[in-house]
Coordinates of C-alpha atoms in Angstrom, one line a residue:
Chain A
X1 CA 0.0 0.0 0.0
X2 CA 2.9 2.3 0.8
X3 CA 4.2 1.8 -2.8
X4 CA 0.8 2.6 -4.3
X5 CA 0.7 5.8 -2.4
X6 CA 4.2 6.9 -3.4
X7 CA 3.8 6.1 -7.1
X8 CA 0.5 7.7 -7.7
X9 CA 0.9 10.9 -5.8
X10 CA 4.5 11.8 -5.1
X11 CA 4.0 12.4 -1.4
X12 CA 7.2 12.8 0.5
X13 CA 8.2 10.1 3.0
X14 CA 7.4 12.1 6.1
X15 CA 4.1 13.3 4.9
X16 CA 3.2 9.7 3.9
X17 CA 3.9 8.1 7.2
X18 CA 2.1 10.9 8.9
X19 CA -0.8 10.3 6.6
X20 CA -0.8 6.5 7.3
X21 CA -0.6 7.1 11.0
X22 CA -3.7 9.3 10.9
X23 CA -5.6 6.9 8.7
X24 CA -5.3 4.0 11.1
X25 CA -8.1 3.8 13.6
X26 CA -6.9 4.5 17.2
X27 CA -4.9 1.5 18.5
X28 CA -6.4 -0.7 21.2
X29 CA -4.6 -0.4 24.5
X30 CA -2.3 -3.1 25.6
X31 CA -4.5 -3.9 28.6
X32 CA -7.0 -6.8 28.3
X33 CA -10.7 -5.9 27.8
X34 CA -11.5 -7.3 31.2
X35 CA -8.9 -5.1 32.9
X36 CA -10.2 -2.0 31.1
X37 CA -13.8 -2.9 32.0
X38 CA -12.9 -3.4 35.7
X39 CA -11.1 -0.1 35.8
X40 CA -14.1 1.6 34.2
X41 CA -16.7 0.4 36.6
X42 CA -14.7 -0.2 39.8
X43 CA -14.9 3.3 41.2
X44 CA -18.6 3.6 40.9
X45 CA -19.2 0.1 42.2
X46 CA -16.8 0.7 45.1
X47 CA -18.5 3.9 46.1
X48 CA -21.9 2.3 46.0
X49 CA -20.8 -0.7 48.1
X50 CA -19.1 1.7 50.5
X51 CA -22.2 3.9 51.0
X52 CA -24.5 0.9 51.4
X53 CA -22.1 -0.6 54.0
X54 CA -22.0 2.7 55.8
X55 CA -25.8 2.9 55.7
X56 CA -26.1 -0.6 57.1
X57 CA -23.7 0.2 59.9
X58 CA -25.5 3.4 60.9
X59 CA -29.0 2.0 60.7
X60 CA -28.2 -1.1 62.6
X61 CA -25.9 0.3 65.3
X62 CA -27.1 3.8 65.9
X63 CA -30.5 2.8 67.4
X64 CA -32.5 4.5 64.7
X65 CA -36.1 3.4 64.3
X66 CA -36.7 1.1 61.4
X67 CA -39.5 3.4 60.0
X68 CA -37.1 6.3 59.9
X69 CA -34.1 4.6 58.4
X70 CA -34.5 1.0 57.5
X71 CA -31.4 -1.1 57.0
X72 CA -30.3 -2.1 53.5
X73 CA -30.8 -5.7 54.4
X74 CA -34.5 -5.2 55.3
X75 CA -35.0 -3.2 52.1
X76 CA -33.5 -6.0 50.0
X77 CA -35.5 -8.5 51.9
X78 CA -38.7 -6.7 51.0
X79 CA -37.6 -6.2 47.4
X80 CA -36.4 -9.7 46.6
X81 CA -37.5 -11.9 49.5
X82 CA -40.5 -14.2 49.8
X83 CA -43.0 -11.3 50.2
X84 CA -42.1 -9.6 47.0
X85 CA -45.2 -10.5 45.0
X86 CA -47.0 -7.3 46.0
X87 CA -44.2 -5.1 44.8
X88 CA -43.8 -7.1 41.6
X89 CA -47.5 -6.8 40.8
X90 CA -47.4 -3.0 41.4
X91 CA -44.2 -2.8 39.4
X92 CA -45.7 -4.6 36.4
X93 CA -48.5 -2.0 36.2
X94 CA -46.1 0.9 36.4
X95 CA -43.7 -0.7 33.9
X96 CA -46.4 -0.9 31.3
X97 CA -47.3 2.7 31.7
X98 CA -43.7 3.7 31.4
X99 CA -43.0 1.6 28.3
X100 CA -46.1 2.5 26.4
X101 CA -45.8 6.2 27.2
X102 CA -42.1 6.2 26.4
X103 CA -42.7 4.3 23.1
X104 CA -45.4 6.8 22.0
X105 CA -43.2 9.8 23.1
X106 CA -40.2 8.6 21.1
X107 CA -41.9 7.7 17.9
X108 CA -44.4 10.5 18.0
X109 CA -41.6 12.9 19.0
X110 CA -39.5 11.9 16.1
X111 CA -42.3 12.3 13.6
X112 CA -43.2 15.7 15.1
X113 CA -39.6 16.9 14.9
X114 CA -39.4 16.0 11.2
X115 CA -42.6 18.0 10.6
X116 CA -41.3 21.0 12.6
X117 CA -38.0 21.1 10.7
X118 CA -39.6 20.8 7.2
X119 CA -42.4 23.2 7.5
X120 CA -41.9 26.8 8.7
X121 CA -45.6 27.3 9.3
X122 CA -46.0 24.1 11.3
X123 CA -43.0 25.2 13.2
X124 CA -44.3 28.6 14.1
X125 CA -47.7 27.2 15.0
X126 CA -46.6 24.2 17.1
X127 CA -43.2 24.8 18.6
X128 CA -44.5 27.3 21.1
X129 CA -47.2 24.9 22.1
X130 CA -44.6 22.2 22.6
X131 CA -42.8 24.4 25.1
X132 CA -46.0 25.5 26.8
X133 CA -47.0 21.9 27.3
X134 CA -44.2 21.5 29.8
X135 CA -45.6 24.2 32.0
X136 CA -48.8 22.3 32.8
X137 CA -48.4 21.0 36.4
X138 CA -49.0 17.3 36.8
X139 CA -51.1 17.9 39.9
X140 CA -53.5 19.9 37.7
X141 CA -53.6 17.7 34.6
X142 CA -53.8 14.2 36.1
X143 CA -57.2 14.6 37.8
X144 CA -58.6 16.1 34.6
X145 CA -57.3 13.2 32.6
X146 CA -58.9 10.8 35.1
X147 CA -62.3 12.5 34.7
X148 CA -61.9 12.2 30.9
X149 CA -60.4 8.7 30.6
X150 CA -61.3 6.9 33.8
X151 CA -59.1 5.2 36.3
X152 CA -57.4 2.8 34.0
X153 CA -54.0 3.0 32.6
X154 CA -54.6 5.6 29.9
X155 CA -54.3 8.8 32.0
X156 CA -50.9 7.7 33.3
X157 CA -49.7 6.8 29.8
X158 CA -50.8 10.3 28.7
X159 CA -48.9 11.9 31.6
X160 CA -45.7 9.9 30.7
X161 CA -46.0 10.8 27.0
X162 CA -46.5 14.4 27.9
X163 CA -43.3 14.5 29.8
X164 CA -41.2 12.3 27.7
X165 CA -41.8 13.7 24.2
X166 CA -40.4 17.1 25.1
X167 CA -36.7 16.1 25.4
X168 CA -37.0 14.0 22.3
X169 CA -38.4 16.9 20.2
X170 CA -36.2 19.6 21.5
X171 CA -33.0 17.5 20.9
X172 CA -34.0 16.1 17.6
X173 CA -35.1 19.4 16.1
X174 CA -31.8 20.9 17.2
X175 CA -30.0 18.1 15.5
X176 CA -31.9 18.2 12.3
X177 CA -31.8 22.0 11.9
X178 CA -28.2 22.5 12.8
X179 CA -26.8 21.1 9.5
X180 CA -23.9 23.1 8.0
X181 CA -25.3 25.2 5.2
X182 CA -22.3 24.1 3.0
X183 CA -23.4 20.5 3.3
X184 CA -26.8 21.5 2.0
X185 CA -25.1 23.3 -0.9
X186 CA -23.1 20.2 -1.5
X187 CA -26.2 18.0 -1.8
X188 CA -27.9 20.6 -4.1
X189 CA -24.8 20.7 -6.3
X190 CA -25.0 17.0 -6.7
X191 CA -28.6 17.3 -7.8
X192 CA -30.3 15.9 -4.7
X193 CA -34.0 16.1 -4.0
X194 CA -35.4 17.3 -0.6
X195 CA -36.1 13.7 0.3
X196 CA -32.5 12.7 -0.4
X197 CA -31.2 15.6 1.6
X198 CA -33.3 14.3 4.5
X199 CA -32.3 10.7 4.1
X200 CA -28.6 11.3 3.6
X201 CA -28.0 14.4 5.7
X202 CA -30.7 15.6 8.2
X203 CA -31.7 12.2 9.4
X204 CA -28.2 10.7 10.2
X205 CA -27.1 14.1 11.5
X206 CA -29.9 14.3 14.1
X207 CA -29.4 10.8 15.5
X208 CA -26.8 11.6 18.2
X209 CA -29.1 14.4 19.4
X210 CA -32.1 12.1 19.1
X211 CA -30.5 9.5 21.3
X212 CA -29.6 12.1 23.9
X213 CA -33.3 13.1 24.0
X214 CA -34.4 9.5 24.2
X215 CA -32.1 8.9 27.2
X216 CA -33.6 11.8 29.0
X217 CA -37.1 10.6 28.0
X218 CA -36.4 7.2 29.5
X219 CA -35.6 8.6 32.9
X220 CA -38.4 11.1 32.8
X221 CA -40.9 8.3 31.8
X222 CA -40.2 6.5 35.1
X223 CA -40.7 9.6 37.2
X224 CA -43.7 10.6 35.1
X225 CA -45.5 7.3 35.6
X226 CA -45.1 7.5 39.4
X227 CA -46.1 11.1 39.5
X228 CA -49.2 10.3 37.5
X229 CA -50.0 7.4 39.8
X230 CA -49.6 9.5 42.9
X231 CA -52.2 12.0 41.8
X232 CA -54.9 9.7 40.7
X233 CA -53.8 6.1 40.7
X234 CA -55.0 3.0 42.5
X235 CA -52.4 0.5 41.3
X236 CA -48.8 0.7 40.6
X237 CA -45.7 1.5 42.6
X238 CA -46.9 5.1 43.3
X239 CA -49.9 4.3 45.4
X240 CA -48.0 1.4 46.9
X241 CA -45.4 3.8 48.2
X242 CA -48.1 6.1 49.6
X243 CA -49.8 3.2 51.4
X244 CA -46.5 1.9 52.7
X245 CA -45.6 5.3 53.9
X246 CA -48.8 5.7 55.8
X247 CA -48.3 2.3 57.4
X248 CA -44.7 3.3 58.4
X249 CA -43.3 0.5 56.2
X250 CA -40.4 2.6 55.1
X251 CA -38.4 -0.4 53.9
X252 CA -41.2 -1.1 51.4
X253 CA -40.9 2.5 50.2
X254 CA -37.2 2.1 49.7
X255 CA -37.8 -1.2 48.0
X256 CA -40.2 0.5 45.6
X257 CA -37.6 3.2 44.9
X258 CA -35.0 0.5 44.2
X259 CA -37.4 -1.1 41.7
X260 CA -37.9 2.3 39.9
X261 CA -34.1 2.9 39.8
X262 CA -33.5 -0.5 38.3
X263 CA -36.2 0.3 35.6
X264 CA -34.6 3.7 34.8
X265 CA -31.1 2.3 34.6
X266 CA -32.1 -0.7 32.5
X267 CA -33.9 1.6 30.0
X268 CA -31.0 3.9 29.9
X269 CA -28.6 1.0 29.2
X270 CA -30.8 -0.5 26.5
X271 CA -31.0 2.9 24.8
X272 CA -27.2 3.3 25.0
X273 CA -26.8 -0.2 23.4
X274 CA -29.2 0.6 20.6
X275 CA -27.3 3.9 20.1
X276 CA -24.0 2.0 19.8
X277 CA -25.4 -0.2 17.1
X278 CA -27.2 2.5 15.2
X279 CA -24.6 5.2 15.0
X280 CA -21.1 3.5 15.3
X281 CA -19.6 6.4 13.3
X282 CA -20.4 8.8 16.1
X283 CA -18.2 7.0 18.5
X284 CA -15.4 6.6 16.0
X285 CA -15.5 10.3 15.4
X286 CA -15.4 11.1 19.1
X287 CA -12.5 8.8 19.7
X288 CA -10.5 10.2 16.8
X289 CA -11.2 13.8 17.9
X290 CA -9.9 13.2 21.4
X291 CA -6.8 11.2 20.5
X292 CA -5.8 13.8 18.0
X293 CA -5.3 16.2 20.9
Chain B
X1 CA -19.6 13.3 -21.8
X2 CA -18.0 16.0 -23.9
X3 CA -16.7 19.2 -22.4
X4 CA -18.8 22.3 -22.9
X5 CA -17.9 25.9 -23.0
X6 CA -19.2 28.4 -20.4
X7 CA -20.4 31.9 -21.2
X8 CA -21.2 34.4 -18.6
X9 CA -22.7 37.8 -19.5
X10 CA -23.3 40.8 -17.4
X11 CA -23.7 38.7 -14.2
X12 CA -24.3 40.6 -11.0
X13 CA -25.4 39.8 -7.5
X14 CA -26.8 42.1 -4.9
X15 CA -28.3 41.0 -1.6
X16 CA -29.9 42.5 1.4
X17 CA -28.3 42.4 4.8
X18 CA -28.9 44.2 8.1
X19 CA -26.5 46.8 6.9
X20 CA -28.3 47.5 3.7
X21 CA -27.8 46.3 0.1
X22 CA -24.5 44.7 -0.6
X23 CA -23.2 44.2 -4.1
X24 CA -21.1 41.1 -4.3
X25 CA -20.1 41.5 -7.9
X26 CA -21.2 43.5 -10.9
X27 CA -21.2 43.1 -14.6
X28 CA -19.1 40.0 -14.8
X29 CA -18.6 38.6 -18.3
X30 CA -16.3 36.0 -19.7
X31 CA -16.2 33.1 -22.1
X32 CA -14.4 29.8 -21.5
X33 CA -13.8 27.4 -24.4
X34 CA -14.4 23.7 -23.9
X35 CA -11.5 22.0 -22.2
X36 CA -10.0 25.3 -21.0
X37 CA -8.6 25.7 -17.5
X38 CA -9.4 29.2 -16.3
X39 CA -8.8 30.7 -12.8
X40 CA -10.4 33.6 -11.1
X41 CA -7.9 35.3 -8.9
X42 CA -8.8 37.8 -6.3
X43 CA -8.4 38.9 -2.7
X44 CA -10.5 37.4 0.1
X45 CA -14.0 38.9 0.2
X46 CA -14.1 40.0 -3.4
X47 CA -17.1 38.0 -4.2
X48 CA -15.5 35.1 -6.1
X49 CA -17.2 32.4 -4.0
X50 CA -20.5 34.1 -4.5
X51 CA -19.8 34.3 -8.2
X52 CA -19.2 30.5 -8.3
X53 CA -22.4 29.9 -6.2
X54 CA -24.4 31.9 -8.7
X55 CA -23.0 30.2 -11.7
X56 CA -23.7 26.8 -10.2
X57 CA -27.2 27.8 -9.3
X58 CA -26.8 27.6 -5.6
X59 CA -27.6 31.3 -5.3
X60 CA -29.7 33.2 -7.7
X61 CA -28.2 35.9 -9.9
X62 CA -29.6 39.5 -9.6
X63 CA -29.0 40.0 -13.3
X64 CA -27.2 38.6 -16.3
X65 CA -27.0 35.3 -18.1
X66 CA -25.2 32.0 -17.7
X67 CA -24.9 29.9 -20.8
X68 CA -23.4 26.4 -21.2
X69 CA -22.6 25.2 -24.7
X70 CA -24.5 28.2 -26.2
X71 CA -27.7 27.9 -24.3
X72 CA -29.1 28.3 -20.8
X73 CA -29.0 25.0 -19.0
X74 CA -32.3 23.7 -17.7
X75 CA -30.7 22.2 -14.7
X76 CA -27.4 23.6 -13.4
X77 CA -26.6 20.5 -11.3
X78 CA -26.5 18.5 -14.6
X79 CA -23.8 20.6 -16.2
X80 CA -21.7 21.6 -13.2
X81 CA -19.6 19.6 -10.9
X82 CA -18.8 21.7 -7.8
X83 CA -15.9 21.3 -5.4
X84 CA -15.9 23.3 -2.2
X85 CA -13.1 24.5 0.0
X86 CA -14.2 22.2 2.8
X87 CA -14.3 18.5 1.8
X88 CA -17.8 18.1 3.3
X89 CA -17.4 14.4 3.6
X90 CA -20.4 13.1 5.6
X91 CA -19.2 11.8 8.9
X92 CA -21.9 9.1 9.1
X93 CA -20.9 7.0 6.1
X94 CA -17.6 5.4 5.2
X95 CA -15.3 7.1 2.7
X96 CA -16.3 4.8 -0.1
X97 CA -20.0 5.7 0.3
X98 CA -19.0 9.3 0.5
X99 CA -17.2 9.1 -2.8
X100 CA -20.2 7.2 -4.3
X101 CA -22.7 9.8 -3.0
X102 CA -22.9 11.8 -6.2
X103 CA -23.7 8.7 -8.2
X104 CA -26.2 7.3 -5.7
X105 CA -28.0 10.7 -5.5
X106 CA -28.3 10.5 -9.3
X107 CA -29.9 7.1 -9.3
X108 CA -27.0 4.7 -9.7
X109 CA -27.5 1.5 -7.8
X110 CA -25.5 1.5 -4.6
X111 CA -23.4 -1.6 -5.3
X112 CA -22.4 -0.4 -8.7
X113 CA -21.7 3.1 -7.4
X114 CA -19.4 1.6 -4.7
X115 CA -17.6 -0.5 -7.3
X116 CA -17.0 2.5 -9.6
X117 CA -15.8 4.6 -6.6
X118 CA -13.5 1.9 -5.4
X119 CA -11.9 1.6 -8.9
X120 CA -11.1 5.3 -9.1
X121 CA -10.1 5.5 -5.4
X122 CA -7.6 2.7 -5.9
X123 CA -6.3 4.4 -9.0
X124 CA -5.5 7.4 -6.9
X125 CA -4.1 5.7 -3.9
X126 CA -7.1 5.9 -1.6
X127 CA -8.3 2.3 -2.1
X128 CA -7.0 1.1 1.3
X129 CA -9.1 3.7 3.1
X130 CA -12.5 2.8 1.5
X131 CA -13.9 1.3 4.7
X132 CA -12.5 4.1 7.0
X133 CA -14.6 7.0 8.2
X134 CA -13.8 10.5 7.0
X135 CA -12.4 11.6 10.4
X136 CA -9.7 9.0 10.1
X137 CA -8.2 10.6 6.9
X138 CA -5.8 13.5 6.7
X139 CA -6.9 16.8 5.1
X140 CA -5.2 16.1 1.7
X141 CA -6.8 12.7 1.5
X142 CA -10.2 14.0 2.3
X143 CA -10.0 16.7 -0.4
X144 CA -8.9 14.0 -2.9
X145 CA -11.9 11.9 -1.9
X146 CA -14.1 15.0 -2.3
X147 CA -12.6 15.6 -5.8
X148 CA -13.2 12.0 -6.9
X149 CA -16.8 12.3 -5.6
X150 CA -17.3 15.3 -7.9
X151 CA -15.4 13.8 -10.9
X152 CA -17.4 10.6 -10.8
X153 CA -20.7 12.4 -11.4
X154 CA -19.2 13.2 -14.8
X155 CA -20.4 16.8 -15.4
X156 CA -18.8 18.6 -18.3
X157 CA -17.8 21.7 -16.4
X158 CA -16.0 21.7 -13.1
X159 CA -16.2 24.6 -10.6
X160 CA -13.6 24.5 -8.0
X161 CA -13.8 27.0 -5.1
X162 CA -10.4 27.3 -3.5
X163 CA -10.3 23.6 -3.1
X164 CA -6.8 23.6 -1.5
X165 CA -7.1 26.8 0.5
X166 CA -7.5 24.9 3.8
X167 CA -4.4 22.7 3.3
X168 CA -0.9 23.3 4.3
X169 CA 1.6 24.6 1.7
X170 CA 3.3 21.2 1.1
X171 CA 0.0 19.3 0.7
X172 CA -1.3 22.2 -1.5
X173 CA 1.5 21.7 -4.0
X174 CA 1.0 18.0 -4.1
X175 CA -2.7 18.4 -4.7
X176 CA -2.1 20.9 -7.5
X177 CA 0.1 18.4 -9.3
X178 CA -2.4 15.7 -8.7
X179 CA -5.4 17.8 -10.0
X180 CA -3.5 18.6 -13.1
X181 CA -2.5 15.0 -13.7
X182 CA -6.1 13.9 -13.3
X183 CA -7.3 16.7 -15.6
X184 CA -4.6 16.2 -18.2
X185 CA -5.3 12.4 -18.0
X186 CA -8.6 13.0 -19.7
X187 CA -8.1 12.8 -23.4
X188 CA -9.3 15.1 -26.1
X189 CA -13.0 15.9 -26.0
X190 CA -13.4 14.3 -22.6
X191 CA -11.0 16.8 -21.0
X192 CA -13.3 18.9 -18.8
X193 CA -13.7 22.7 -18.7
X194 CA -12.5 24.0 -15.4
X195 CA -13.2 27.3 -13.6
X196 CA -10.9 27.5 -10.6
X197 CA -11.2 30.1 -7.9
X198 CA -8.2 31.1 -5.8
X199 CA -6.5 33.9 -3.9
X200 CA -3.1 32.4 -4.4
X201 CA -1.2 34.0 -7.3
X202 CA 1.3 31.2 -7.8
X203 CA -1.4 28.6 -7.7
X204 CA -3.3 30.5 -10.4
X205 CA -0.3 30.8 -12.7
X206 CA 0.7 27.2 -12.1
X207 CA -2.6 25.5 -13.0
X208 CA -4.3 27.7 -15.6
X209 CA -4.5 28.5 -19.2
X210 CA -5.9 31.9 -18.4
X211 CA -6.3 34.0 -15.3
X212 CA -9.1 36.5 -14.7
X213 CA -8.3 39.0 -12.0
X214 CA -11.2 40.1 -9.9
X215 CA -11.3 43.4 -8.0
X216 CA -12.3 44.1 -4.4
X217 CA -16.0 44.1 -3.7
X218 CA -18.1 45.0 -5.6
X219 CA -16.1 42.5 -7.7
X220 CA -15.5 43.0 -11.4
X221 CA -13.1 41.4 -13.8
X222 CA -10.4 44.0 -14.1
X223 CA -7.6 42.2 -15.8
X224 CA -7.1 39.1 -17.9
X225 CA -3.8 37.3 -18.4
X226 CA -3.2 34.4 -20.8
X227 CA -0.7 31.9 -19.4
X228 CA 1.4 30.6 -22.2
X229 CA 3.4 28.0 -20.4
X230 CA 3.8 24.5 -21.8
X231 CA 1.8 21.5 -20.5
X232 CA 2.3 19.3 -18.6
X233 CA 3.2 21.9 -16.0
X234 CA 6.4 20.6 -14.3
X235 CA 6.9 22.3 -11.0
X236 CA 10.7 22.3 -10.8
X237 CA 11.1 23.7 -14.3
X238 CA 8.3 26.3 -13.9
X239 CA 9.5 27.7 -10.6
X240 CA 12.9 28.2 -12.1
X241 CA 11.6 29.8 -15.3
X242 CA 11.6 33.6 -15.6
X243 CA 8.3 33.6 -17.5
X244 CA 6.6 32.1 -14.4
X245 CA 7.9 34.8 -12.2
X246 CA 6.8 37.5 -14.7
X247 CA 3.3 36.2 -14.8
X248 CA 3.2 36.1 -11.0
X249 CA 4.5 39.7 -10.7
X250 CA 2.0 41.0 -13.3
X251 CA -0.9 39.4 -11.5
X252 CA 0.2 40.5 -8.1
X253 CA 0.6 44.0 -9.3
X254 CA -2.9 43.9 -10.7
X255 CA -4.4 42.7 -7.5
X256 CA -2.6 45.2 -5.3
X257 CA -3.4 48.1 -7.5
X258 CA -6.5 49.8 -6.2
X259 CA -6.4 47.5 -3.1
X260 CA -5.0 50.3 -1.1
X261 CA -8.4 51.9 -0.9
X262 CA -9.8 48.7 0.5
X263 CA -7.5 48.6 3.5
X264 CA -9.5 49.5 6.6
X265 CA -12.9 48.4 5.0
X266 CA -14.8 46.0 7.1
X267 CA -15.9 42.8 5.3

């Protein structure tokens, strides 16, 4: 390959090796993958374990009432022990609200973003409403939704969707509209149609932003579902937490929080995984940009 | 694909800004014969990029006529191949798909476009980087990929907007040699017509058959110099030849004359 380069373009030897060096992807480190993974996650894991150990110590030894600060062991017992069926049933209701609301928010949000970017009049009409939608307090809207749609799952799904679609739209619109004008000129100079411009430029360009929005939406969906349940729900982890709180079963409350955290983290990780598969180029570009410095 | 001639008559461009109406260029007229390599030389900000945008149809002219092969083209994208100062390779596809982009946009099947791209890339030393992403290539290689992308679409007239302006001096010389070898490699009627924009006097003399000097904004063609140097242009010989130096001196004088008034103007 070095010969081909030299013959066809008369590059000097130094320029050529500099060129070759830049063209190779960043070299893998000499550490094994396992070692690197351990180094990456060990600090967080260590801190977590340390805090939990400290908590266990304080709660068990300092003579604090179990309804003020339950021990981690009692929380884990409630969460995963033999009595966990109540929590699991509640969680299954909440999880459906989260996933359905999230799904609608992400797909609907993406479609809405595309419309907003491609039509100025739609943009002017709807974008302000998108922002205004976030100012509606849950406490106000949830009871109204229950009056309209009953006590079933629908009002909570609507609340989740309402919260979750906002970061998706804001981020995706920013990504689609921040395309370099020269790239648009390039596509026009090649004779591209508006659809081709979307398919080759605006769509791939917005994906990193889109995924940022989806990650935010994932986390908000979890909080949104619980908030919706608190204000007008009879089933799910929200009402369960309220009931447990009234009955001074603080360990159950903590267990419910643990379940919710696991849901949020799992969703976040799944989105990150999908991101890795969908936009591998983004991570290559980031890696190259940082190693260059 | 046979090369075509380009005629521009009385072209001007004025546009509105917050500071009022600005005239980018006014009453620009010239003729380029098929297969000729012509440069437009002018200082930064004189409107030469805007002129190229207007000719290519990326911006609309305020007045005047652009004719290709004697008539107004129905679609500018079908007669002009454009190369920008930035390589504008898309970060989300691999280099080979970037190079194939022009073909794919024009309806060529993706596999075939990739095959054609790979052929030309290999010919010019980029074959090994087909599967890489643009960010992994150096500036010179990216510009070469960008030029191949434009060449593959096969338009009869090439508009090159300071394509090597963002490269370092050494790479720039290499790229000039390379561009000329590619252009001269096209035989007879296939040899394309080229309109090349630059602010670099030596570059203009080195590559062109003729140089049009553009004045400060509002730009107009104020001087034309025919470059009678033999082809192929051999860098070592040319740099040592007195004629080369004379052309450079003449063009530099032409740019500088009247530029004194422009000093202190805000662009």
